[in-house]
Short mmCIF file of C-alpha atoms and ligand atoms in Angstrom, two decimals:
data_model
loop_
_atom_site.label_atom_id
_atom_site.label_comp_id
_atom_site.label_asym_id
_atom_site.label_seq_id
_atom_site.Cartn_x
_atom_site.Cartn_y
_atom_site.Cartn_z
CA MET X 19 -24.23 90.08 69.51
CA ARG X 20 -24.93 92.01 65.99
CA ASP X 21 -28.98 92.50 66.98
CA LEU X 22 -29.84 94.97 69.64
CA GLY X 23 -34.05 94.69 69.13
CA ILE X 24 -34.18 97.94 68.73
CA ILE X 25 -37.54 99.10 69.56
CA GLU X 26 -38.08 102.36 67.14
CA ASP X 27 -40.69 105.03 70.26
CA GLY X 28 -40.19 102.97 72.55
CA ALA X 29 -41.46 102.90 76.24
CA VAL X 30 -40.49 101.11 79.48
CA LEU X 31 -42.72 100.96 82.44
CA ILE X 32 -40.75 100.33 85.80
CA GLU X 33 -42.24 99.39 88.80
CA SER X 34 -40.31 99.01 92.18
CA GLY X 35 -37.09 98.16 91.30
CA LYS X 36 -37.78 96.56 88.28
CA ILE X 37 -38.60 96.40 84.61
CA THR X 38 -42.63 95.43 84.45
CA ALA X 39 -43.12 96.47 80.53
CA VAL X 40 -41.28 97.08 77.63
CA GLY X 41 -43.16 98.38 73.66
CA THR X 42 -43.70 100.94 71.80
CA THR X 43 -45.31 104.09 73.72
CA ASP X 44 -48.85 103.77 72.28
CA GLU X 45 -48.95 100.15 73.81
CA LEU X 46 -47.33 100.97 76.94
CA ARG X 47 -49.74 104.03 77.88
CA ARG X 48 -52.47 102.44 77.19
CA GLN X 49 -51.39 99.80 80.23
CA SER X 50 -50.17 102.30 82.48
CA LYS X 51 -52.14 105.12 82.46
CA ASN X 52 -50.86 106.56 86.02
CA ALA X 53 -47.31 105.46 85.86
CA ASP X 54 -44.81 109.49 85.95
CA GLN X 55 -43.53 110.17 82.67
CA ILE X 56 -40.34 110.77 81.29
CA ASP X 57 -39.81 111.99 78.20
CA CYS X 58 -37.21 110.14 75.84
CA SER X 59 -38.58 111.47 72.34
CA SER X 60 -34.47 112.08 70.40
CA LYS X 61 -32.95 109.78 72.35
CA VAL X 62 -31.10 106.16 73.43
CA VAL X 63 -32.74 104.21 75.99
CA LEU X 64 -29.49 101.46 76.94
CA PRO X 65 -29.92 98.76 79.62
CA GLY X 66 -26.69 99.92 81.40
CA PHE X 67 -23.96 99.43 81.22
CA VAL X 68 -22.60 96.29 83.16
CA ASP X 69 -17.88 97.05 84.38
CA SER X 70 -17.66 93.52 84.95
CA HIS X 71 -13.92 94.30 85.64
CA THR X 72 -12.50 97.42 87.48
CA HIS X 73 -9.47 97.74 90.72
CA PRO X 74 -11.10 101.28 92.21
CA VAL X 75 -9.80 100.55 95.71
CA PHE X 76 -6.67 102.71 95.75
CA ALA X 77 -5.48 106.02 97.13
CA ALA X 78 -4.12 108.14 94.79
CA PRO X 79 -2.64 108.47 90.43
CA ARG X 80 0.64 106.92 89.46
CA LEU X 81 1.90 109.18 88.29
CA ILE X 82 4.82 108.71 88.03
CA ASP X 83 4.75 105.58 86.22
CA PHE X 84 2.04 107.66 83.58
CA GLU X 85 5.14 110.00 83.24
CA LYS X 86 8.07 107.07 82.88
CA ARG X 87 6.18 105.56 80.38
CA ILE X 88 5.55 108.76 78.49
CA ALA X 89 9.26 108.98 78.72
CA GLY X 90 9.10 105.71 76.62
CA ALA X 91 10.15 103.33 79.13
CA SER X 92 7.40 100.49 78.88
CA TYR X 93 5.30 98.42 81.53
CA GLU X 94 6.74 95.36 83.11
CA GLU X 95 9.78 98.24 82.52
CA ILE X 96 8.02 99.98 85.11
CA ALA X 97 7.12 96.91 87.10
CA ALA X 98 10.60 96.23 88.43
CA ALA X 99 11.74 99.03 89.25
CA GLY X 100 9.84 99.75 92.33
CA GLY X 101 6.46 101.11 90.34
CA GLY X 102 3.57 99.04 88.34
CA ILE X 103 1.30 97.44 90.54
CA ARG X 104 3.54 97.49 93.83
CA ALA X 105 3.51 101.43 93.74
CA SER X 106 0.28 101.91 94.58
CA ILE X 107 0.60 99.41 98.48
CA ARG X 108 0.90 102.18 99.85
CA GLY X 109 -1.03 103.69 99.71
CA VAL X 110 -3.72 101.75 100.40
CA ARG X 111 -2.28 100.32 103.75
CA GLU X 112 -1.96 103.78 105.31
CA SER X 113 -5.51 104.41 104.79
CA THR X 114 -8.44 104.12 106.45
CA THR X 115 -11.70 101.57 104.87
CA GLU X 116 -13.31 105.15 105.68
CA GLN X 117 -11.19 106.96 103.31
CA LEU X 118 -10.89 103.84 100.87
CA GLY X 119 -15.09 103.89 100.54
CA GLY X 120 -14.83 106.99 99.79
CA HIS X 121 -13.09 106.53 97.36
CA VAL X 122 -14.24 103.88 95.83
CA LEU X 123 -17.89 105.75 96.57
CA ARG X 124 -16.17 108.44 93.74
CA ALA X 125 -15.46 105.87 91.21
CA PHE X 126 -18.45 104.27 91.56
CA ASN X 127 -20.73 107.94 91.30
CA GLU X 128 -18.53 108.66 88.54
CA MET X 129 -19.36 105.15 86.79
CA ALA X 130 -22.91 105.68 86.38
CA ALA X 131 -22.90 109.60 85.01
CA PHE X 132 -21.76 107.71 82.15
CA GLY X 133 -24.53 105.11 82.25
CA THR X 134 -23.32 101.71 84.51
CA THR X 135 -25.43 100.18 86.66
CA THR X 136 -23.21 97.52 88.18
CA VAL X 137 -19.98 97.43 88.75
CA GLU X 138 -17.49 94.41 89.72
CA ALA X 139 -15.02 95.71 91.93
CA LYS X 140 -11.70 94.08 93.11
CA SER X 141 -9.83 94.02 95.85
CA GLY X 142 -5.38 94.37 94.99
CA TYR X 143 -3.36 97.01 95.87
CA GLY X 144 -3.16 96.50 99.93
CA LEU X 145 -1.77 93.07 98.60
CA SER X 146 -1.77 91.39 103.17
CA LEU X 147 -4.52 89.42 104.50
CA GLU X 148 -5.84 93.16 106.67
CA SER X 149 -4.82 95.33 103.67
CA GLU X 150 -6.96 92.80 101.03
CA LEU X 151 -9.84 92.31 103.77
CA LYS X 152 -10.39 96.55 104.48
CA SER X 153 -10.47 97.02 100.70
CA LEU X 154 -13.19 94.57 101.05
CA GLU X 155 -14.41 96.20 103.60
CA ALA X 156 -14.09 99.89 101.62
CA ILE X 157 -15.64 97.54 98.26
CA GLN X 158 -18.63 97.48 100.64
CA GLN X 159 -18.96 100.46 102.38
CA ALA X 160 -19.29 102.54 98.21
CA ALA X 161 -22.06 99.80 97.23
CA ARG X 162 -24.28 100.31 100.73
CA GLN X 163 -23.86 103.99 100.02
CA TRP X 164 -25.10 103.32 96.05
CA PRO X 165 -28.12 102.26 94.30
CA GLY X 166 -26.37 100.03 91.58
CA THR X 167 -25.69 96.52 92.02
CA VAL X 168 -21.79 95.82 92.63
CA VAL X 169 -20.11 92.39 92.92
CA ALA X 170 -16.66 91.94 94.90
CA THR X 171 -13.95 89.52 93.74
CA LEU X 172 -11.19 89.09 96.23
CA LEU X 173 -7.63 89.60 93.78
CA GLY X 174 -4.83 89.34 96.87
CA ALA X 175 -3.09 87.76 93.90
CA HIS X 176 -2.56 90.57 92.56
CA VAL X 177 1.71 90.72 92.69
CA PRO X 178 3.85 88.73 95.25
CA PRO X 179 4.32 92.09 98.29
CA PRO X 180 7.70 93.12 98.68
CA GLU X 181 7.79 91.29 101.81
CA TYR X 182 7.94 88.47 99.66
CA ARG X 183 9.84 88.25 96.79
CA GLU X 184 12.63 86.04 97.10
CA ASN X 185 9.07 83.47 99.00
CA PRO X 186 5.84 84.26 96.29
CA ASP X 187 4.64 80.54 97.78
CA GLU X 188 4.70 81.46 100.73
CA TYR X 189 2.26 84.31 100.22
CA VAL X 190 0.49 81.97 98.28
CA ARG X 191 0.23 79.84 101.29
CA ILE X 192 -1.73 83.00 102.93
CA LEU X 193 -3.47 83.57 100.36
CA CYS X 194 -5.12 79.61 100.39
CA GLU X 195 -5.21 79.43 104.51
CA GLU X 196 -5.96 82.90 105.21
CA MET X 197 -7.41 85.51 102.78
CA ILE X 198 -9.51 83.34 100.60
CA PRO X 199 -11.47 81.77 103.55
CA GLU X 200 -11.12 84.80 105.72
CA ALA X 201 -13.39 86.84 103.08
CA ALA X 202 -15.85 83.90 101.99
CA ARG X 203 -16.82 83.22 105.46
CA ARG X 204 -17.38 86.63 106.27
CA GLU X 205 -19.20 86.48 102.65
CA LEU X 206 -16.28 89.74 101.61
CA ALA X 207 -16.46 88.67 97.90
CA GLU X 208 -18.81 86.76 95.41
CA TYR X 209 -15.77 86.75 93.19
CA VAL X 210 -11.07 85.33 93.53
CA ASP X 211 -9.11 86.71 90.35
CA VAL X 212 -5.82 85.89 89.41
CA PHE X 213 -2.80 87.79 87.82
CA CYS X 214 -1.34 84.47 86.28
CA GLU X 215 1.43 86.31 84.22
CA ARG X 216 5.56 86.95 84.23
CA GLY X 217 6.14 89.45 87.36
CA ALA X 218 2.84 87.94 88.93
CA PHE X 219 1.44 84.44 89.79
CA THR X 220 3.07 80.83 87.01
CA LEU X 221 -0.36 79.30 86.45
CA GLU X 222 0.79 76.46 88.66
CA GLN X 223 0.37 79.19 91.49
CA SER X 224 -3.39 80.73 89.77
CA ALA X 225 -4.74 77.00 89.67
CA ARG X 226 -3.68 76.70 93.50
CA ILE X 227 -5.32 79.65 94.63
CA LEU X 228 -8.49 79.80 92.25
CA ARG X 229 -8.96 76.22 93.81
CA ALA X 230 -8.62 77.06 97.33
CA ALA X 231 -11.73 79.15 96.23
CA VAL X 232 -13.44 76.75 95.23
CA ALA X 233 -13.18 74.61 97.89
CA HIS X 234 -14.62 77.55 100.08
CA GLY X 235 -17.35 78.39 97.82
CA LEU X 236 -16.35 81.65 95.75
CA LYS X 237 -15.73 81.75 92.27
CA THR X 238 -13.65 82.08 89.39
CA ARG X 239 -12.17 84.93 87.14
CA ALA X 240 -8.40 85.37 85.39
CA HIS X 241 -6.33 88.15 84.05
CA VAL X 242 -4.59 86.02 81.45
CA ASN X 243 -2.67 86.76 78.20
CA GLN X 244 -2.58 90.47 78.67
CA LEU X 245 1.54 90.29 78.16
CA THR X 246 2.90 86.65 77.64
CA GLN X 247 0.40 83.94 76.18
CA THR X 248 -0.62 80.52 78.64
CA SER X 249 -2.87 78.32 78.42
CA LEU X 250 -6.24 78.33 79.30
CA GLU X 251 -7.00 74.24 79.31
CA GLY X 252 -4.86 74.63 83.14
CA PHE X 253 -7.84 76.75 84.62
CA THR X 254 -11.24 74.82 82.30
CA GLU X 255 -11.46 72.42 85.69
CA PHE X 256 -12.48 76.06 87.50
CA HIS X 257 -15.45 77.45 85.22
CA PRO X 258 -14.50 80.68 85.16
CA ALA X 259 -17.45 83.31 84.55
CA SER X 260 -14.35 85.14 82.75
CA PHE X 261 -11.09 85.10 81.48
CA ASP X 262 -9.88 89.10 81.01
CA HIS X 263 -7.24 91.40 79.02
CA MET X 264 -6.80 88.08 76.27
CA ASP X 265 -4.02 89.69 74.23
CA ASN X 266 -2.12 86.81 74.18
CA VAL X 267 -4.47 83.87 73.83
CA SER X 268 -3.45 81.37 71.30
CA ASP X 269 -5.45 80.36 68.77
CA ASP X 270 -6.11 76.56 69.59
CA ASP X 271 -7.42 78.10 72.61
CA ILE X 272 -10.12 80.33 71.12
CA ALA X 273 -11.68 77.54 69.23
CA MET X 274 -11.52 75.18 73.04
CA LEU X 275 -13.01 78.87 74.45
CA SER X 276 -15.83 79.17 71.50
CA LYS X 277 -17.47 75.73 73.21
CA LEU X 278 -17.42 76.81 76.99
CA GLU X 279 -19.38 79.05 78.52
CA THR X 280 -16.25 81.27 80.50
CA VAL X 281 -17.13 84.77 78.10
CA ALA X 282 -13.98 87.00 76.74
CA THR X 283 -13.44 90.13 78.85
CA LEU X 284 -11.73 92.69 77.30
CA LEU X 285 -10.12 95.99 78.44
CA PRO X 286 -8.78 97.61 75.33
CA ALA X 287 -8.75 101.26 78.06
CA ALA X 288 -5.40 99.82 78.55
CA ASN X 289 -3.75 98.76 75.38
CA TYR X 290 -4.99 102.85 74.84
CA PHE X 291 -3.30 103.97 77.95
CA LEU X 292 -0.24 102.28 77.88
CA GLY X 293 0.26 103.31 74.40
CA LEU X 294 0.61 99.55 72.11
CA GLY X 295 -0.05 99.47 69.01
CA ALA X 296 -1.87 96.42 69.06
CA PHE X 297 -5.13 95.22 70.65
CA PRO X 298 -7.15 92.23 71.89
CA PRO X 299 -8.08 89.74 68.77
CA ALA X 300 -12.06 90.73 68.98
CA ARG X 301 -12.48 89.55 65.49
CA LYS X 302 -11.22 86.35 65.67
CA LEU X 303 -13.00 85.80 68.97
CA ILE X 304 -16.27 86.75 68.67
CA ASP X 305 -16.51 85.30 64.34
CA SER X 306 -15.26 81.48 66.17
CA GLY X 307 -17.75 82.13 68.41
CA VAL X 308 -16.88 83.21 71.76
CA ALA X 309 -18.93 86.02 73.90
CA VAL X 310 -17.04 88.95 74.04
CA ALA X 311 -17.72 91.33 77.21
CA LEU X 312 -16.43 94.62 76.82
CA ALA X 313 -15.19 97.18 80.16
CA THR X 314 -12.52 99.63 81.05
CA ASP X 315 -10.17 98.00 83.78
CA TYR X 316 -10.05 101.39 86.00
CA ASN X 317 -7.18 100.82 88.15
CA PRO X 318 -4.22 103.31 87.98
CA GLY X 319 -1.96 101.46 86.15
CA THR X 320 -3.42 100.42 83.33
CA ALA X 321 -6.44 101.82 82.92
CA PRO X 322 -7.83 105.29 84.77
CA THR X 323 -11.12 105.80 83.26
CA THR X 324 -14.62 105.17 84.31
CA SER X 325 -15.95 105.34 80.81
CA MET X 326 -17.30 102.30 78.94
CA PRO X 327 -18.85 104.81 76.37
CA PHE X 328 -14.83 105.74 75.70
CA VAL X 329 -14.19 101.51 75.94
CA LEU X 330 -16.89 101.42 73.64
CA SER X 331 -15.28 103.80 70.52
CA VAL X 332 -11.77 101.96 71.60
CA ALA X 333 -13.13 98.09 70.62
CA CYS X 334 -14.92 99.98 67.78
CA THR X 335 -11.65 101.94 66.17
CA HIS X 336 -9.25 99.30 66.87
CA MET X 337 -10.94 96.38 67.91
CA LYS X 338 -13.03 96.40 64.28
CA MET X 339 -16.40 95.29 65.94
CA SER X 340 -19.38 97.41 65.51
CA PRO X 341 -20.79 99.64 67.74
CA ALA X 342 -24.18 97.35 67.87
CA GLU X 343 -21.23 94.50 68.91
CA ALA X 344 -19.31 96.65 71.40
CA ILE X 345 -23.24 97.34 73.05
CA ALA X 346 -23.76 94.14 73.92
CA ALA X 347 -20.76 93.24 74.56
CA ALA X 348 -20.87 96.16 77.51
CA THR X 349 -24.00 95.29 78.56
CA PHE X 350 -25.12 91.69 78.82
CA ASN X 351 -22.27 89.75 77.65
CA GLY X 352 -20.73 92.02 80.69
CA ALA X 353 -23.95 90.97 82.65
CA CYS X 354 -22.68 86.98 81.79
CA ALA X 355 -19.75 87.55 82.18
CA LEU X 356 -21.00 88.75 86.39
CA GLY X 357 -24.01 85.24 85.97
CA LEU X 358 -25.84 87.96 86.22
CA GLN X 359 -27.49 87.80 83.11
CA HIS X 360 -31.06 86.64 84.73
CA ARG X 361 -31.62 90.35 85.81
CA LYS X 362 -28.37 92.73 83.61
CA GLY X 363 -27.71 93.85 81.01
CA SER X 364 -30.64 94.17 78.97
CA ILE X 365 -34.14 95.65 79.19
CA GLU X 366 -36.50 93.08 79.07
CA PRO X 367 -39.71 92.21 82.01
CA GLY X 368 -38.83 91.56 85.36
CA LYS X 369 -35.15 92.74 84.80
CA ASP X 370 -34.05 95.04 87.27
CA ALA X 371 -34.30 98.66 86.15
CA ASP X 372 -31.26 99.59 85.17
CA VAL X 373 -31.55 101.64 82.30
CA ALA X 374 -29.73 105.07 81.54
CA ILE X 375 -30.87 107.63 78.47
CA PHE X 376 -28.31 109.03 75.95
CA GLU X 377 -28.71 112.85 74.32
CA ALA X 378 -28.70 110.60 70.73
CA THR X 379 -31.22 109.45 67.96
CA ASP X 380 -29.07 106.91 67.13
CA TYR X 381 -27.15 103.62 69.26
CA ARG X 382 -24.27 104.09 66.42
CA GLU X 383 -23.28 107.21 68.22
CA LEU X 384 -22.96 105.55 71.89
CA ALA X 385 -19.01 104.93 69.71
CA TYR X 386 -18.96 107.56 67.51
CA TRP X 387 -18.52 110.81 70.13
CA VAL X 388 -15.53 109.89 71.42
CA GLY X 389 -14.31 111.97 74.83
CA VAL X 390 -17.60 113.58 75.36
CA ASN X 391 -20.04 112.46 78.34
CA ARG X 392 -23.88 111.69 76.27
CA CYS X 393 -25.65 110.58 79.45
CA ARG X 394 -27.58 112.66 80.72
CA ARG X 395 -29.83 110.31 83.12
CA VAL X 396 -29.02 106.68 84.25
CA PHE X 397 -31.78 105.01 86.90
CA LEU X 398 -30.01 102.00 88.77
CA ASN X 399 -32.66 99.34 90.69
CA GLY X 400 -34.90 101.81 89.36
CA ILE X 401 -33.22 105.07 90.91
CA GLU X 402 -32.16 107.89 89.69
CA LEU X 403 -28.79 109.16 90.01
CA SER X 404 -28.10 112.48 89.35
CA TRP X 405 -24.71 114.11 89.56
O1 NIG N 528 -5.80 94.77 84.33
N1 NIG N 528 -2.73 93.32 84.76
C1 NIG N 528 -2.78 93.30 86.26
N2 NIG N 528 -3.87 94.14 86.63
C2 NIG N 528 -4.29 95.21 86.55
C3 NIG N 528 -3.59 96.85 86.34
C4 NIG N 528 -2.71 97.10 88.01
C5 NIG N 528 -2.07 98.59 87.69
O2 NIG N 528 -1.07 98.24 86.78
O3 NIG N 528 -2.03 99.00 89.00
C6 NIG N 528 -4.33 95.80 84.27
O4 NIG N 528 -4.58 96.12 83.56
FE1 FE N 529 -7.32 94.52 85.27
#
């Protein structure tokens, strides 16, 4: 993660949406005399960020939760009082697919303006068969209008909705027997995610849900160890691509994870926005040999940001990741967390032409400038987005 393979005075050749050559400017100039040229002198050129964890299908910001937290209430207290994830359900249920798709597309474009070219997008605020499928359709609709790459995830297991509060197992049954099969049949999702947490789903319920996912040919990932500790052993049979949050992961599980392909996706914008003093244990994970990715967690409750550079800043300042580690975590390791490492996450011949150009002369500046956008141009599968 510390070796970014930087090429000084580098050049990238792009043809038909693919990277076809990488080298120094002199080398590539000889190879490709007729190519259009973009002058990137005094700029940093990076593989586009891979934002491997986002929740973009919601209708409105959660400003009441925001003010309650400022006044001293915790995330769990607000959720128990009817705020939190459940406060976003109505807006999604009452919106049309087109309205939701419009919100999602706007988020994708905002992300791209910060240098993001691949996004994982979850449903999870509809929490009924109809509204979860509608949320996935909204992601699909936005993805068709966006030149970047989108990976869709069914997060019907975000929290049990109010109508199943007394009988969450019935909601789990609907998820396993209706939502997952239908999402798989209509090819609306590639992954199934669960929020395994106090106040959300138990380990036993999570396992049932992920088992149904695998049975229907979908891949798995999990929100786990965010607020409380859960042993990861119960998940390994599903070969999750990623465990996400991981604030409270145990030392034994870190040792186990270092031997697995599963990525640990850290989401420090959530800690920042919730005003927590503690952050995910990035150093311990990296120093133990776990593959760590960084993502925004873009959502209305804990992380209302589309900015990967902001996440890099928090990761360096509060988690003591080096700027190089943060960039690797936000590009190649993010691609690994989506099983896209052969296509995404690095600038190499044969890969998709996902390239971001930053106003900076040193890569460390990407994590250094806080709250400003230094991204000047971005190419998604070879197509330039302008804003
Ligand atoms: O990743 N942890 C669960 N889901 C989101 C929060 C969702 C919300 O509060 O709306 C997260 O932090
Ligand atoms: Fe999340």
